[in-house]
Short mmCIF file of C-alpha atoms in Angstrom, two decimals:
data_model
loop_
_atom_site.label_atom_id
_atom_site.label_comp_id
_atom_site.label_asym_id
_atom_site.label_seq_id
_atom_site.Cartn_x
_atom_site.Cartn_y
_atom_site.Cartn_z
CA MET T 1 -33.03 -1.99 8.35
CA GLU T 2 -29.40 -2.57 9.84
CA GLN T 3 -26.99 -1.41 7.54
CA THR T 4 -24.67 -4.73 7.24
CA LYS T 5 -20.70 -4.62 8.55
CA LYS T 6 -19.63 -6.44 5.77
CA THR T 7 -16.91 -4.21 3.59
CA TYR T 8 -18.34 -2.70 0.78
CA SER T 9 -17.38 -4.77 -2.40
CA PHE T 10 -13.88 -2.87 -3.94
CA THR T 11 -15.47 -3.92 -7.34
CA ALA T 12 -18.48 -2.05 -6.75
CA ILE T 13 -16.63 1.34 -6.55
CA VAL T 14 -17.65 3.42 -9.25
CA GLY T 15 -14.55 5.35 -11.26
CA GLN T 16 -11.23 6.13 -9.72
CA GLU T 17 -9.22 3.75 -11.71
CA ASP T 18 -6.36 5.13 -11.00
CA MET T 19 -6.53 4.62 -7.39
CA LYS T 20 -8.20 1.14 -7.87
CA THR T 21 -5.07 0.20 -10.64
CA ALA T 22 -2.06 1.15 -7.85
CA LEU T 23 -3.71 0.08 -4.82
CA VAL T 24 -3.85 -3.44 -6.42
CA LEU T 25 -0.32 -2.94 -7.74
CA ASN T 26 0.80 -2.80 -4.53
CA VAL T 27 -0.90 -5.97 -3.28
CA ILE T 28 1.04 -7.49 -6.50
CA ASN T 29 4.06 -6.12 -5.72
CA PRO T 30 4.82 -4.72 -2.00
CA ASN T 31 7.99 -3.52 -3.06
CA LEU T 32 6.39 -0.78 -5.14
CA GLY T 33 6.89 1.47 -1.88
CA GLY T 34 3.01 2.47 -1.26
CA VAL T 35 0.66 5.08 -2.81
CA LEU T 36 -0.39 8.30 -1.62
CA ILE T 37 -3.71 9.31 -2.44
CA ARG T 38 -4.52 12.94 -3.11
CA GLY T 39 -7.89 14.49 -3.27
CA GLU T 40 -10.97 15.75 -1.60
CA LYS T 41 -12.94 14.61 1.05
CA GLY T 42 -16.12 12.12 0.09
CA THR T 43 -13.90 10.01 -3.01
CA ALA T 44 -14.18 6.75 -1.71
CA LYS T 45 -10.56 6.67 -0.30
CA SER T 46 -10.87 4.97 3.07
CA THR T 47 -13.77 2.80 1.49
CA ALA T 48 -11.47 1.75 -1.06
CA VAL T 49 -8.43 0.34 1.25
CA ARG T 50 -10.76 -1.29 3.69
CA ALA T 51 -12.17 -2.85 0.36
CA LEU T 52 -8.84 -4.09 -1.20
CA ALA T 53 -8.34 -5.75 2.25
CA GLU T 54 -11.82 -7.56 1.96
CA LEU T 55 -10.94 -9.07 -1.44
CA LEU T 56 -7.72 -10.70 -0.70
CA PRO T 57 -8.10 -14.58 0.07
CA GLU T 58 -6.89 -15.51 4.05
CA ARG T 59 -3.07 -16.60 3.78
CA LYS T 60 -1.38 -18.93 6.23
CA GLN T 61 0.82 -17.42 9.33
CA VAL T 62 2.42 -18.63 12.38
CA ALA T 63 -0.16 -19.13 15.52
CA GLY T 64 0.31 -16.81 18.33
CA CYS T 65 3.14 -14.78 16.29
CA ARG T 66 2.86 -10.95 17.33
CA PHE T 67 4.45 -10.35 13.55
CA SER T 68 1.99 -12.37 11.61
CA CYS T 69 4.86 -14.33 10.57
CA ASP T 70 4.89 -16.13 7.27
CA PRO T 71 5.90 -19.92 7.93
CA ASP T 72 7.10 -20.15 4.36
CA ASP T 73 9.62 -17.19 4.46
CA GLU T 74 12.02 -18.56 7.23
CA ALA T 75 14.10 -15.30 5.38
CA ALA T 76 11.40 -13.02 6.95
CA LEU T 77 10.82 -14.91 10.46
CA CYS T 78 10.94 -12.77 13.86
CA SER T 79 13.47 -13.65 16.25
CA GLU T 80 10.72 -15.38 18.50
CA CYS T 81 9.14 -17.63 15.53
CA GLN T 82 13.37 -18.04 14.19
CA GLU T 83 13.97 -19.51 18.19
CA LEU T 84 11.47 -22.06 17.87
CA LEU T 85 12.97 -23.69 14.33
CA ASP T 86 16.33 -23.04 16.31
CA ASN T 87 14.98 -25.18 19.09
CA GLY T 88 14.00 -28.09 16.44
CA GLN T 89 10.28 -27.27 17.10
CA GLU T 90 7.65 -26.71 14.40
CA LEU T 91 5.57 -23.70 13.98
CA GLU T 92 2.04 -24.06 14.07
CA THR T 93 0.13 -22.24 11.61
CA ILE T 94 -3.43 -20.47 10.99
CA LYS T 95 -5.25 -19.15 8.09
CA ALA T 96 -6.32 -15.10 8.89
CA PRO T 97 -7.01 -12.25 6.39
CA MET T 98 -5.12 -9.37 5.72
CA ARG T 99 -5.87 -6.74 7.69
CA VAL T 100 -6.04 -2.93 7.84
CA ILE T 101 -4.21 -1.69 10.65
CA GLU T 102 -4.89 2.36 10.87
CA LEU T 103 -2.67 4.67 12.56
CA PRO T 104 -4.10 7.69 14.28
CA VAL T 105 -2.96 11.22 13.55
CA SER T 106 -1.81 11.64 17.07
CA ALA T 107 0.76 8.82 16.98
CA THR T 108 3.68 9.15 19.31
CA GLU T 109 6.92 7.56 17.96
CA ASP T 110 6.57 5.13 20.97
CA ARG T 111 3.06 4.17 19.54
CA VAL T 112 4.82 3.40 16.00
CA VAL T 113 7.58 1.12 16.60
CA GLY T 114 6.98 0.33 20.33
CA THR T 115 9.04 0.25 23.49
CA LEU T 116 11.92 -1.91 25.00
CA ASP T 117 11.71 -2.32 29.00
CA LEU T 118 14.87 -0.88 29.56
CA GLU T 119 14.58 -1.69 33.88
CA TYR T 120 13.56 -5.66 32.62
CA ALA T 121 16.51 -5.65 30.02
CA ILE T 122 18.97 -4.35 33.06
CA LYS T 123 17.92 -6.73 35.70
CA THR T 124 17.38 -10.09 33.55
CA GLY T 125 20.21 -9.21 30.85
CA GLU T 126 16.73 -10.36 28.20
CA LYS T 127 15.07 -7.73 26.16
CA LYS T 128 11.19 -7.40 26.42
CA PHE T 129 9.60 -5.46 23.89
CA GLU T 130 6.04 -4.04 23.81
CA THR T 131 5.12 -3.84 20.58
CA GLY T 132 3.47 -1.10 18.39
CA ILE T 133 1.82 -0.41 15.14
CA LEU T 134 4.58 -1.48 12.88
CA ALA T 135 4.58 -4.54 14.35
CA MET T 136 0.92 -4.94 13.92
CA ALA T 137 1.13 -3.47 10.65
CA ASN T 138 3.51 -6.33 9.26
CA ARG T 139 2.44 -8.51 6.32
CA ASN T 140 -1.26 -6.40 6.74
CA ILE T 141 -2.18 -2.59 5.07
CA LEU T 142 -1.12 -0.12 7.42
CA TYR T 143 -3.79 3.01 6.51
CA VAL T 144 -2.59 6.41 7.27
CA ASP T 145 -5.80 8.74 6.84
CA GLU T 146 -4.71 12.31 6.41
CA VAL T 147 -0.98 11.22 6.79
CA ASN T 148 0.31 15.30 5.58
CA LEU T 149 -0.86 16.22 9.12
CA LEU T 150 1.55 13.41 10.88
CA ASP T 151 4.83 14.97 12.55
CA ASP T 152 7.15 15.10 10.24
CA HIS T 153 9.76 12.68 12.29
CA VAL T 154 6.76 9.68 12.85
CA VAL T 155 6.30 9.95 8.84
CA ASP T 156 9.88 9.06 8.45
CA VAL T 157 9.98 6.03 10.78
CA LEU T 158 7.07 5.11 8.43
CA LEU T 159 8.94 5.38 5.33
CA ASP T 160 11.94 4.02 6.76
CA SER T 161 10.16 0.57 7.65
CA ALA T 162 8.64 0.31 4.41
CA ALA T 163 11.52 0.61 2.51
CA MET T 164 13.80 -1.79 5.25
CA GLY T 165 10.80 -4.19 5.78
CA VAL T 166 12.17 -3.61 9.14
CA ASN T 167 11.86 -1.86 12.60
CA THR T 168 14.88 -1.29 14.70
CA VAL T 169 14.07 0.29 17.94
CA GLU T 170 17.09 1.43 19.95
CA ARG T 171 16.94 2.94 23.73
CA GLU T 172 20.25 3.39 25.93
CA GLY T 173 22.66 0.81 23.99
CA VAL T 174 19.95 -1.96 23.93
CA SER T 175 18.16 -2.77 20.34
CA TYR T 176 15.36 -5.09 18.76
CA MET T 177 14.55 -5.55 14.99
CA HIS T 178 11.20 -7.45 14.15
CA PRO T 179 9.93 -7.43 10.12
CA ALA T 180 7.42 -4.87 8.97
CA ARG T 181 6.72 -5.34 5.83
CA PHE T 182 3.53 -3.80 4.88
CA ILE T 183 1.69 -1.92 2.22
CA LEU T 184 1.33 1.76 3.26
CA VAL T 185 -1.59 3.86 1.75
CA GLY T 186 -1.83 7.46 2.73
CA THR T 187 -4.32 9.60 2.36
CA MET T 188 -4.81 13.18 1.92
CA ASN T 189 -6.38 16.36 1.56
CA PRO T 190 -4.10 19.13 -0.17
CA GLU T 191 -6.66 21.49 1.60
CA GLU T 192 -5.41 20.62 4.92
CA GLY T 193 -1.25 21.24 4.01
CA ASP T 194 1.30 19.29 1.98
CA LEU T 195 3.41 16.74 2.96
CA ARG T 196 7.80 17.94 2.23
CA PRO T 197 8.90 16.89 -1.04
CA GLN T 198 11.38 14.78 0.54
CA LEU T 199 8.28 12.62 1.79
CA ILE T 200 6.38 13.04 -0.58
CA ASP T 201 9.12 11.52 -2.78
CA ARG T 202 9.43 8.16 -0.67
CA PHE T 203 5.82 6.58 -1.75
CA GLY T 204 5.88 4.82 -4.36
CA LEU T 205 3.05 5.59 -6.30
CA SER T 206 0.88 8.36 -5.95
CA VAL T 207 -3.18 9.20 -7.42
CA THR T 208 -5.61 12.01 -7.16
CA VAL T 209 -8.95 11.48 -6.76
CA VAL T 210 -11.94 13.73 -7.53
CA GLY T 211 -15.31 13.36 -7.60
CA GLU T 212 -17.14 12.45 -10.40
CA HIS T 213 -18.84 14.89 -12.99
CA GLU T 214 -20.48 12.63 -15.29
CA VAL T 215 -24.03 12.31 -14.18
CA GLU T 216 -24.47 8.54 -14.83
CA LYS T 217 -21.35 7.56 -13.35
CA ARG T 218 -22.95 10.11 -10.06
CA ILE T 219 -26.36 7.94 -10.00
CA SER T 220 -24.24 4.69 -10.18
CA VAL T 221 -22.31 6.08 -6.95
CA VAL T 222 -25.65 6.47 -5.35
CA GLN T 223 -27.49 3.65 -6.30
CA ASN T 224 -24.79 1.26 -5.18
CA ARG T 225 -24.29 2.67 -1.43
CA LEU T 226 -28.12 2.26 -0.75
CA LYS T 227 -28.14 -1.26 -2.00
CA TYR T 228 -25.13 -1.73 -0.02
CA GLU T 229 -27.32 -0.60 3.25
CA ASP T 230 -30.81 -1.64 2.13
CA GLU T 231 -29.96 -4.71 0.26
CA PRO T 232 -26.77 -6.29 1.31
CA GLU T 233 -27.36 -9.25 0.33
CA VAL T 234 -28.40 -8.66 -3.25
CA PHE T 235 -25.72 -6.00 -3.22
CA PHE T 236 -22.59 -8.94 -2.51
CA ALA T 237 -24.36 -11.45 -4.64
CA GLU T 238 -23.94 -8.84 -7.99
CA TYR T 239 -20.90 -8.41 -7.29
CA GLU T 240 -19.40 -11.37 -5.59
CA PRO T 241 -18.45 -12.55 -9.61
CA LEU T 242 -16.25 -9.60 -10.46
CA GLN T 243 -14.78 -9.98 -6.79
CA GLU T 244 -13.55 -13.77 -8.22
CA ASP T 245 -12.55 -12.57 -11.11
CA LEU T 246 -10.49 -9.79 -9.64
CA ARG T 247 -9.17 -12.49 -7.31
CA VAL T 248 -7.67 -14.90 -9.54
CA ARG T 249 -6.44 -11.81 -11.55
CA ILE T 250 -4.10 -10.99 -9.11
CA LYS T 251 -3.07 -14.18 -7.68
CA THR T 252 -2.11 -14.59 -11.31
CA ALA T 253 -0.50 -11.93 -11.43
CA GLU T 254 1.89 -12.40 -8.33
CA ASP T 255 2.86 -16.05 -10.14
CA LEU T 256 3.53 -14.42 -12.57
CA LEU T 257 5.96 -11.39 -11.45
CA SER T 258 9.32 -12.69 -11.47
CA GLN T 259 8.94 -14.16 -15.07
CA VAL T 260 8.34 -10.20 -16.59
CA SER T 261 11.91 -9.62 -18.37
CA TYR T 262 12.35 -6.12 -19.54
CA SER T 263 14.65 -4.59 -22.63
CA GLN T 264 17.24 -1.85 -23.03
CA GLU T 265 15.13 -0.05 -25.06
CA ILE T 266 12.47 0.22 -21.93
CA LEU T 267 15.20 1.03 -20.04
CA GLU T 268 16.34 3.88 -22.02
CA ARG T 269 13.01 5.00 -22.66
CA ILE T 270 12.07 5.15 -18.92
CA ALA T 271 15.59 6.85 -18.62
CA ARG T 272 14.79 9.67 -20.83
CA ILE T 273 11.83 10.50 -19.92
CA CYS T 274 12.38 11.01 -16.29
CA ILE T 275 15.15 13.49 -17.87
CA ALA T 276 12.88 15.15 -19.84
CA LEU T 277 10.37 15.68 -16.94
CA ASN T 278 13.11 16.56 -14.50
CA VAL T 279 12.38 14.77 -11.73
CA ASP T 280 15.47 14.12 -8.96
CA GLY T 281 17.30 11.46 -8.32
CA HIS T 282 17.13 8.12 -9.24
CA ARG T 283 14.28 6.62 -7.58
CA ALA T 284 11.73 7.60 -9.89
CA ASP T 285 13.81 5.33 -12.53
CA ILE T 286 13.54 2.10 -10.09
CA VAL T 287 10.02 2.86 -9.01
CA MET T 288 8.67 3.23 -13.04
CA LEU T 289 10.44 -0.01 -14.21
CA LYS T 290 9.12 -1.84 -10.98
CA THR T 291 5.55 -0.63 -11.50
CA ALA T 292 5.36 -1.27 -15.30
CA ARG T 293 6.74 -5.56 -14.46
CA THR T 294 3.90 -5.14 -11.92
CA LEU T 295 1.33 -4.17 -14.79
CA ALA T 296 2.97 -6.25 -17.42
CA ALA T 297 1.97 -9.19 -14.79
CA TYR T 298 -1.19 -7.92 -13.96
CA HIS T 299 -2.11 -7.77 -17.74
CA GLY T 300 -0.86 -11.28 -18.32
CA ARG T 301 2.19 -10.60 -20.05
CA ILE T 302 5.75 -11.89 -19.43
CA GLU T 303 7.51 -8.86 -21.13
CA VAL T 304 7.69 -4.78 -20.68
CA THR T 305 5.79 -2.92 -23.48
CA VAL T 306 5.75 1.03 -23.90
CA ASP T 307 2.46 1.18 -22.80
CA ASP T 308 3.08 -0.58 -19.54
CA VAL T 309 6.09 2.51 -19.35
CA MET T 310 3.15 5.37 -20.02
CA GLU T 311 0.94 3.72 -17.61
CA ALA T 312 3.68 3.11 -15.19
CA ALA T 313 4.65 7.12 -15.52
CA ARG T 314 1.08 8.15 -14.56
CA LEU T 315 1.37 6.89 -11.36
CA ALA T 316 5.08 7.09 -10.21
CA LEU T 317 6.02 10.63 -11.85
CA PRO T 318 3.70 13.17 -10.95
CA HIS T 319 4.40 13.66 -7.27
CA ARG T 320 8.17 13.85 -7.89
CA MET T 321 7.59 16.72 -10.67
CA ARG T 322 8.88 20.05 -9.02
CA ARG T 323 6.35 22.15 -8.33
CA ARG T 324 5.73 24.66 -5.92
CA PRO T 325 3.88 24.66 -2.63
CA PHE T 326 0.23 23.73 -2.41
CA GLU T 327 0.14 23.85 -6.34
CA ASP T 328 -1.21 20.26 -8.59
CA VAL T 329 0.86 19.06 -11.26
CA GLU T 330 -0.53 16.62 -13.85
CA LEU T 331 1.34 14.43 -15.87
CA ASP T 332 0.76 14.99 -20.05
CA ILE T 333 1.21 11.42 -21.58
CA THR T 334 0.76 12.64 -24.98
CA ALA T 335 4.17 15.11 -24.05
CA ILE T 336 6.37 12.33 -23.87
CA ALA T 337 4.62 10.19 -25.71
CA ASP T 338 7.66 10.30 -28.35
CA ILE T 339 10.49 10.42 -26.15
#
């Protein structure tokens, strides 16, 4: 039977709970800064990323916009959409799904950020911008497989755009800026080389994935995959209730996030944990608090608990702890439980 072209169901992925949680949290709160997924091949890394996009509902965007602008977020409109509004025109909207934009390892900086036609600018006095991958990635998932094999400068550009939410291209005194708000997902096999610590630290969350070592789970992996290939209608019907439950949970958490509060004691605990684990800088504290708030919303609460902080620590701190090159660092939650 010909294999279905529909993406594998996110909720059918067996195990890998940390990876699935980290991906969902970045959908609920794109300000977390993305996730770095480290692990051996064949552990559903790319499957999970594509399945996540398939899980999410369609959203509004401006028809014909090169940057898929959100018509309801005027502050984040591109210059072209803003010009239409300034001229008194209404923005025509369409519904479209979130996409996974893949960045190839061989991508050059121009391919990533886009290019300015300087000759056109000199002749006409107008800017002509050819979009790059960051333009396509706006409001989508930017997926970088083997991110550790990318040129460091390209990784720097990606992370800067992810942090700022904009992409700025400058050539010979001519500049162009456009929105570049995306969920950054990088995957890598540490055996093939590592990222510089300064770059690893820029990813909001990090998880390590390994193959399942329980017989029953490995059997489930095989059975689910074969059902997906041989009986797609049965497969998707079986998991659709779980898919819909997760969609509702994500939407509820998105609506709840702005209401989530935290106490001074929570802030103090986060600071003590980061000091005790000797992490560099203050990014860890900030990401931990953002993650804890997002976890609270995901669990349907409006106040951060100690449990949220401990779970946030598992996702936000291991890649920021000092280590030797190629050394895997695991966070022992019990060691910081009483901090």
